[in-house]
mmCIF file of C-alpha atoms in Angstrom:
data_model
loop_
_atom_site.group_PDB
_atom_site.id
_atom_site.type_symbol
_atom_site.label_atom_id
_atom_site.label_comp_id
_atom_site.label_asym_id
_atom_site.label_seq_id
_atom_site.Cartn_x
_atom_site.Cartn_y
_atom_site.Cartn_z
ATOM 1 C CA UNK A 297 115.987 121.251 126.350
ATOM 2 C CA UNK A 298 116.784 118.074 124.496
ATOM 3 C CA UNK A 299 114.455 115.897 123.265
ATOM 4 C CA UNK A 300 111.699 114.065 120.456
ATOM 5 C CA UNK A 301 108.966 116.371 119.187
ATOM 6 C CA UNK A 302 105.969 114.256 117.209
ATOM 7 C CA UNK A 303 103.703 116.452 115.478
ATOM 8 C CA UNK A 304 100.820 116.702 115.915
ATOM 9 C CA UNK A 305 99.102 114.999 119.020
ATOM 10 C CA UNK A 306 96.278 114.146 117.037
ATOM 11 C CA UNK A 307 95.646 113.598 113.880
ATOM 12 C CA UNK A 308 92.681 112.493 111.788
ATOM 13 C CA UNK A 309 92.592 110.916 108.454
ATOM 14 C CA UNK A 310 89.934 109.752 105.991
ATOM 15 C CA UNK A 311 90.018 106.115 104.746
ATOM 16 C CA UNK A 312 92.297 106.198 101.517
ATOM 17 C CA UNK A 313 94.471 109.199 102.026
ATOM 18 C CA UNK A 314 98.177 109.015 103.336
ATOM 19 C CA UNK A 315 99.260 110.799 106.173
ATOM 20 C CA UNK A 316 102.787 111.922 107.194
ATOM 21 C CA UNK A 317 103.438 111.811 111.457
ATOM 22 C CA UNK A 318 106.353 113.917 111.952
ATOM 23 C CA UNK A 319 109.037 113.274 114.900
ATOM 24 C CA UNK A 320 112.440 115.282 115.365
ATOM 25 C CA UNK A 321 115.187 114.564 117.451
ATOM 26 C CA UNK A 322 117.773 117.421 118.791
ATOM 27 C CA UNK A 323 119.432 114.868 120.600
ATOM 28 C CA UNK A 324 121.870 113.467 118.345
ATOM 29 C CA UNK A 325 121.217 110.332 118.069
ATOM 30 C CA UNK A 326 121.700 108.011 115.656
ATOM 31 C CA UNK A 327 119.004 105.959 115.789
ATOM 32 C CA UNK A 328 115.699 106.236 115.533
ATOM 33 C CA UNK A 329 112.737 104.305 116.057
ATOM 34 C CA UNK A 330 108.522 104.165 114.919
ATOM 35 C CA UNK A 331 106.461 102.076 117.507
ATOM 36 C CA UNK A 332 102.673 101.589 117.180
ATOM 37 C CA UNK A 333 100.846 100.973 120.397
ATOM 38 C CA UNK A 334 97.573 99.329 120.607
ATOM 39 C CA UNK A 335 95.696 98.771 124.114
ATOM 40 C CA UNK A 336 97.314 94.873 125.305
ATOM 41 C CA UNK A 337 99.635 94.724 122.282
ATOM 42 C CA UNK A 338 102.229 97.065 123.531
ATOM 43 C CA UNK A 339 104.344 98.854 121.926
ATOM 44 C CA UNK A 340 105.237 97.051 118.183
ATOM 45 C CA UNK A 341 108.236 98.614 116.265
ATOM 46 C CA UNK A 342 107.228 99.501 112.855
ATOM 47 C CA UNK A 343 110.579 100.476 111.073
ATOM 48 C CA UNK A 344 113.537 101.697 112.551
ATOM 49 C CA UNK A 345 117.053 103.645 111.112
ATOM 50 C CA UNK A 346 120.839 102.932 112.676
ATOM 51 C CA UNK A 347 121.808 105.920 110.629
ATOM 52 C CA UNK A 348 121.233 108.530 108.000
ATOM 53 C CA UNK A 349 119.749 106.792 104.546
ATOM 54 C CA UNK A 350 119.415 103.635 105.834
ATOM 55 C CA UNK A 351 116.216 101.782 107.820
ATOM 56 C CA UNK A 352 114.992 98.566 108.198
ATOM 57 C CA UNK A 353 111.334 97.325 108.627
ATOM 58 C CA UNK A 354 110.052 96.389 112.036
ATOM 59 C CA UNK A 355 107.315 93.849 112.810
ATOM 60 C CA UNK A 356 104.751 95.312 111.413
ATOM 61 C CA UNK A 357 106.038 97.626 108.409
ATOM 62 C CA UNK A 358 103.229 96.745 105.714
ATOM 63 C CA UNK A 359 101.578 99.791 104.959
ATOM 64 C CA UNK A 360 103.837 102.150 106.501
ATOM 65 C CA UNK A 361 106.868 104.066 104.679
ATOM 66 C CA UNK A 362 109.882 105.942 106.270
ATOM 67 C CA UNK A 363 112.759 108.230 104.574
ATOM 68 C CA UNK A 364 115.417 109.268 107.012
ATOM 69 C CA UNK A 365 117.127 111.955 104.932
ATOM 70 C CA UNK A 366 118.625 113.878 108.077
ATOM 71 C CA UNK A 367 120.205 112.377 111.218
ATOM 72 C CA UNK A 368 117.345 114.655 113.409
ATOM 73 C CA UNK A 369 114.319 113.643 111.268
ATOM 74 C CA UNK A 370 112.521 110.304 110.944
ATOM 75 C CA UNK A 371 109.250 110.890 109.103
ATOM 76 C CA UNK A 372 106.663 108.218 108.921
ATOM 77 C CA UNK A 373 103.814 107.831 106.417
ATOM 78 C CA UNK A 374 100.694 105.711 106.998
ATOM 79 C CA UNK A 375 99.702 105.003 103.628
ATOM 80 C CA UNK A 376 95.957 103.778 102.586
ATOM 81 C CA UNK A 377 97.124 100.134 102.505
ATOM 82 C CA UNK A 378 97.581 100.033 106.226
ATOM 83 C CA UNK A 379 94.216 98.380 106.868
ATOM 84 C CA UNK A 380 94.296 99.054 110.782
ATOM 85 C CA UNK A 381 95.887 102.262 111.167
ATOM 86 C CA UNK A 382 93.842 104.316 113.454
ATOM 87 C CA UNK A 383 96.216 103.381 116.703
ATOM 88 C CA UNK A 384 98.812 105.607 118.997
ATOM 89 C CA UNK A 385 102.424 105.834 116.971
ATOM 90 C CA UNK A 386 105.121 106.900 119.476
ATOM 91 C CA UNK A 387 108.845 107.677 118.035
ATOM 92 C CA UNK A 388 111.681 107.151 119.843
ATOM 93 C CA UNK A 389 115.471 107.812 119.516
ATOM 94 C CA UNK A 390 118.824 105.950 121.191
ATOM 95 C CA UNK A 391 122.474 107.374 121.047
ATOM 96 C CA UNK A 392 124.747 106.188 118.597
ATOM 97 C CA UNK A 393 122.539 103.415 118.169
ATOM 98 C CA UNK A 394 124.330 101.726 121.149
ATOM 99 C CA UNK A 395 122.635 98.592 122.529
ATOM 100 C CA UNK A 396 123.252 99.731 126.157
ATOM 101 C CA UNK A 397 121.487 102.635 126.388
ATOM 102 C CA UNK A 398 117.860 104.058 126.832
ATOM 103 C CA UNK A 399 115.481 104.888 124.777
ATOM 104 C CA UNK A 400 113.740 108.729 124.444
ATOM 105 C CA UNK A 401 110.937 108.807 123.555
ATOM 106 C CA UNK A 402 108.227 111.285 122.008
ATOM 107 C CA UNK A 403 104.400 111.854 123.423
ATOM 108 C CA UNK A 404 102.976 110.068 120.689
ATOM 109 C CA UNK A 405 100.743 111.052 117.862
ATOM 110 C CA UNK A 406 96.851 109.284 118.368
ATOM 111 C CA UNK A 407 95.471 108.985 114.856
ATOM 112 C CA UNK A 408 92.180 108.418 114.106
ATOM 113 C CA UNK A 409 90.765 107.022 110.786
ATOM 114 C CA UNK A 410 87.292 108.557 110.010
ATOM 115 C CA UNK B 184 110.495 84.329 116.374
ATOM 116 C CA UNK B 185 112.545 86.700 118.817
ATOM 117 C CA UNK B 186 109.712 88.273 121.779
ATOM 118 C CA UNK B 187 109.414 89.203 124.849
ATOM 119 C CA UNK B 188 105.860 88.148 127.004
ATOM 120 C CA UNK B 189 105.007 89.923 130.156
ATOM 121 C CA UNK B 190 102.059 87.790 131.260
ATOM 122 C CA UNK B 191 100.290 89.931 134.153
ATOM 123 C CA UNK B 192 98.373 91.773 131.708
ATOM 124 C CA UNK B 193 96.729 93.957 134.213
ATOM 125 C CA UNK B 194 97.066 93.929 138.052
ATOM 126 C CA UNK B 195 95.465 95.527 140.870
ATOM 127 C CA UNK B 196 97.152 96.067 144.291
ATOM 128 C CA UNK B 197 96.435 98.363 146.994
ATOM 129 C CA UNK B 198 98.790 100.223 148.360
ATOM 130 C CA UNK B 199 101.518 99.148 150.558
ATOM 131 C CA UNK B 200 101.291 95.506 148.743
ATOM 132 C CA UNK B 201 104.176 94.126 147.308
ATOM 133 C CA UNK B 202 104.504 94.116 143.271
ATOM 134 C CA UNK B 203 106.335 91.901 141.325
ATOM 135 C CA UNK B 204 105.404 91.603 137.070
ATOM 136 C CA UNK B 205 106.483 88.972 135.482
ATOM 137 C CA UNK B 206 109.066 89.601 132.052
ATOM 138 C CA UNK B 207 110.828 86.651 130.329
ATOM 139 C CA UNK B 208 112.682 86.653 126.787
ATOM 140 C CA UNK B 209 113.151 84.413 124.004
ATOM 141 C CA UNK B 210 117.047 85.564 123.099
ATOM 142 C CA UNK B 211 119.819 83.371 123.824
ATOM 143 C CA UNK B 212 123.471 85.258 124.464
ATOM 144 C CA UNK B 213 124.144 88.506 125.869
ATOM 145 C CA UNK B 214 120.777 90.472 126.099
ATOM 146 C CA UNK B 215 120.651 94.093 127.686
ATOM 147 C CA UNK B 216 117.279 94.467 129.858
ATOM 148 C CA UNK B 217 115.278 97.628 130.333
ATOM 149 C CA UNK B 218 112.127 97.948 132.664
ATOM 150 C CA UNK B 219 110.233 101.324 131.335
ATOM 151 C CA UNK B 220 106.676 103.048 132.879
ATOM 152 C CA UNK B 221 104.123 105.132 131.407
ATOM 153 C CA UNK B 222 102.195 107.328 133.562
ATOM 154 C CA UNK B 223 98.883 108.280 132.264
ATOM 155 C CA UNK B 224 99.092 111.287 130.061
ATOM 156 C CA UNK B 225 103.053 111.299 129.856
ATOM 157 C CA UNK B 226 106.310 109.769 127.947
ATOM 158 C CA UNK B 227 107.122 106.492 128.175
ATOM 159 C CA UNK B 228 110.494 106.736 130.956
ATOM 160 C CA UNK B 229 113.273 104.394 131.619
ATOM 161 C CA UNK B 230 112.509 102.584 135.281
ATOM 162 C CA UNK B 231 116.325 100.651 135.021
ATOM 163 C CA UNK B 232 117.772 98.595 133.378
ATOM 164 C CA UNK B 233 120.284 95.758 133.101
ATOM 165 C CA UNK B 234 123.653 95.392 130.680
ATOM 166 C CA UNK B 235 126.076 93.396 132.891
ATOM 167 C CA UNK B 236 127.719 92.768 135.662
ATOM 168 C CA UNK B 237 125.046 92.182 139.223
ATOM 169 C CA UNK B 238 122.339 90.629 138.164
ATOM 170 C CA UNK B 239 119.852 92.920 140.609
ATOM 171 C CA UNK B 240 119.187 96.109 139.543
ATOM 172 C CA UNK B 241 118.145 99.182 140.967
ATOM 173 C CA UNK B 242 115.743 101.972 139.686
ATOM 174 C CA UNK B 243 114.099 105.051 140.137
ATOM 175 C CA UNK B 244 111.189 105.039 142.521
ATOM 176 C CA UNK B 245 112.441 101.926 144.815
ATOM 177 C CA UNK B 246 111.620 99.972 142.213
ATOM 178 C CA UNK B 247 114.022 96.846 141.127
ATOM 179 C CA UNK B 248 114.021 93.991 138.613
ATOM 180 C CA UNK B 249 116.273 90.848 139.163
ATOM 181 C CA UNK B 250 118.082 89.098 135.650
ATOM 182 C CA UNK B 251 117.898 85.128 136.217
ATOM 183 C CA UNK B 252 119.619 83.874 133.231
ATOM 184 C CA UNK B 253 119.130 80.935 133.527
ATOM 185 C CA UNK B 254 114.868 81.424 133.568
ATOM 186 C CA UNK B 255 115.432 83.674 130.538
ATOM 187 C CA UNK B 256 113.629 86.422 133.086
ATOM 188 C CA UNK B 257 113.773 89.775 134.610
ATOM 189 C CA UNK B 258 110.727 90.352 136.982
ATOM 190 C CA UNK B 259 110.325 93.838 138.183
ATOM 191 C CA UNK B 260 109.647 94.340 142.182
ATOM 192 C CA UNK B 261 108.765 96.759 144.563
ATOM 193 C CA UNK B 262 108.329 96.103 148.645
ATOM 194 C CA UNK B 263 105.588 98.373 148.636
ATOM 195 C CA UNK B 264 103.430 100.118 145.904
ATOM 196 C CA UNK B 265 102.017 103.739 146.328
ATOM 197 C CA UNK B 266 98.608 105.424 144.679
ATOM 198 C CA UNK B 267 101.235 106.805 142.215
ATOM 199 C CA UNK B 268 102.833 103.904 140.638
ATOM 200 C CA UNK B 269 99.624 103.419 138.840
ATOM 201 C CA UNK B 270 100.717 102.952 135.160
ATOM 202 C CA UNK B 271 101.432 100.713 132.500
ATOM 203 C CA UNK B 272 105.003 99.154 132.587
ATOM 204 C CA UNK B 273 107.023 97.628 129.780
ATOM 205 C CA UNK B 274 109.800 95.066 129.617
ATOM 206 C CA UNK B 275 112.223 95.392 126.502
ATOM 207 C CA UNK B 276 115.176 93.682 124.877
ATOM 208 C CA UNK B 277 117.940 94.160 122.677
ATOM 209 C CA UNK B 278 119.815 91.012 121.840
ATOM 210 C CA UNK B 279 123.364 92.350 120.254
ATOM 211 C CA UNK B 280 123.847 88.966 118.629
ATOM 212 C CA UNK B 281 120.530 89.048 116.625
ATOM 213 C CA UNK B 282 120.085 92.855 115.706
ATOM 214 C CA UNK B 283 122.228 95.462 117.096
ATOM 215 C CA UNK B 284 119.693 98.104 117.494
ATOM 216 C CA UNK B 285 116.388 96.500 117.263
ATOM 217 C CA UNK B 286 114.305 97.012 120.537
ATOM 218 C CA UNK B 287 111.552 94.875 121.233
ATOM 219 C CA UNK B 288 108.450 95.345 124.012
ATOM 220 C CA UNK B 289 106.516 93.184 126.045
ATOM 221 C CA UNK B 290 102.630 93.648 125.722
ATOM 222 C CA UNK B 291 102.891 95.641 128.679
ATOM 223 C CA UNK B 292 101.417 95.177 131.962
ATOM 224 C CA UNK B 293 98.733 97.474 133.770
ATOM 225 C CA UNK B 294 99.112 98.182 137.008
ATOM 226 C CA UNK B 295 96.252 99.930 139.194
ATOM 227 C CA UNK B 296 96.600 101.126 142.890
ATOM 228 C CA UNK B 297 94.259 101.548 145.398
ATOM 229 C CA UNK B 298 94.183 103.753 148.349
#
């Protein structure tokens, strides 16, 4: 079946270490988005990549690094200089980056900064 | 800045009630709509959505959402709500003449039904 896998569900961290949240796409699409959701902020985009080396930050990108090296594969990395970061990060993808069509998205990754 | 507000942050209905939740946009020139739900414990899902052409749109579910251009709003509806619409529902936007591919959410809105 197609569709986005995020690994893992959950995830903890300790304050000042990076951590990588993986999501993969067998969809082909060619764009791909990172979306942080926080109870009564919704869902805010973080970065987001029209194609294969190339993204562009979101709304809230500080402290948060992407590489999108392979058209299935759009890794992000919560660095220590997120200062909030324990939140729910769901990835999503869209087809040929097209404007006109929905979004898929993954189950989300719930990280949790101890 | 570009946005979207959804400003029934949480409503509570019982069933049979009628639903409407409230989505308006900051984007002037062509915009393409979406209306998606989260059920609790699953993937957000497209609901419908809107690109052109009749303004009122149909979705999965009975549910429907009507673009008013003019108001700079697409309200989702349904005649009457069931225990199982209980989720949390999210307008979005993309605005071709301000970012091709950027989609943007609304806060979200809660919705809780009673029996």
């Amino acid at each position: 079946d197609g569709g986005i896998t995020q690994s893992p569900k959950y995830l903890f961290r300790k304050e000042g270490q990076n951590v990588t949240l993986s999501c993969e796409q067998n969809l082909n699409h060619d764009a791909m988005y990172w979306y942080r959701q926080d109870p009564g902020q919704g869902l805010r985009l973080i970065y987001y990549s029209q194609i294969v080396n190339d993204f562009q930050k979101g709304d809230i990108a500080e402290g948060y690094s992407v590489s999108r090296e392979k058209k299935e594969s759009f890794p992000l990395t919560v660095t220590s200089a997120q200062k909030n970061p324990t939140a729910f990060y769901l990835c999503a993808s869209t087809d040929n980056g097209r404007t006109n069509t929905e979004a898929f998205f993954g189950q989300g990754t719930r990280l949790t900064v101890v | 800045a570009q946005s979207v507000s959804q400003h029934n942050h949480h409503v509570i209905l019982s069933e049979a009630a009628s639903l409407e939740l409230g989505c308006n946009y900051s984007y002037g020139g062509t915009v393409n709509l979406f209306w998606y739900v989260q059920y609790p414990g699953q993937h957000l899902q497209l609901l419908l959505k809107y690109f052109s052409g009749d303004p009122l749109v149909k979705g999965i579910k009975g549910f429907e959402a009507e673009f008013i251009k003019s108001k700079f709003s697409f309200n989702l509806r349904k005649p009457s709500v069931q225990w199982s619409d209980t989720a949390e529902y999210f307008c979005a936007v993309t605005a071709p003449l301000y970012n091709t591919d950027k989609l943007i959410f609304g806060t979200g809105t809660r919705l809780q039904v009673f029996p």
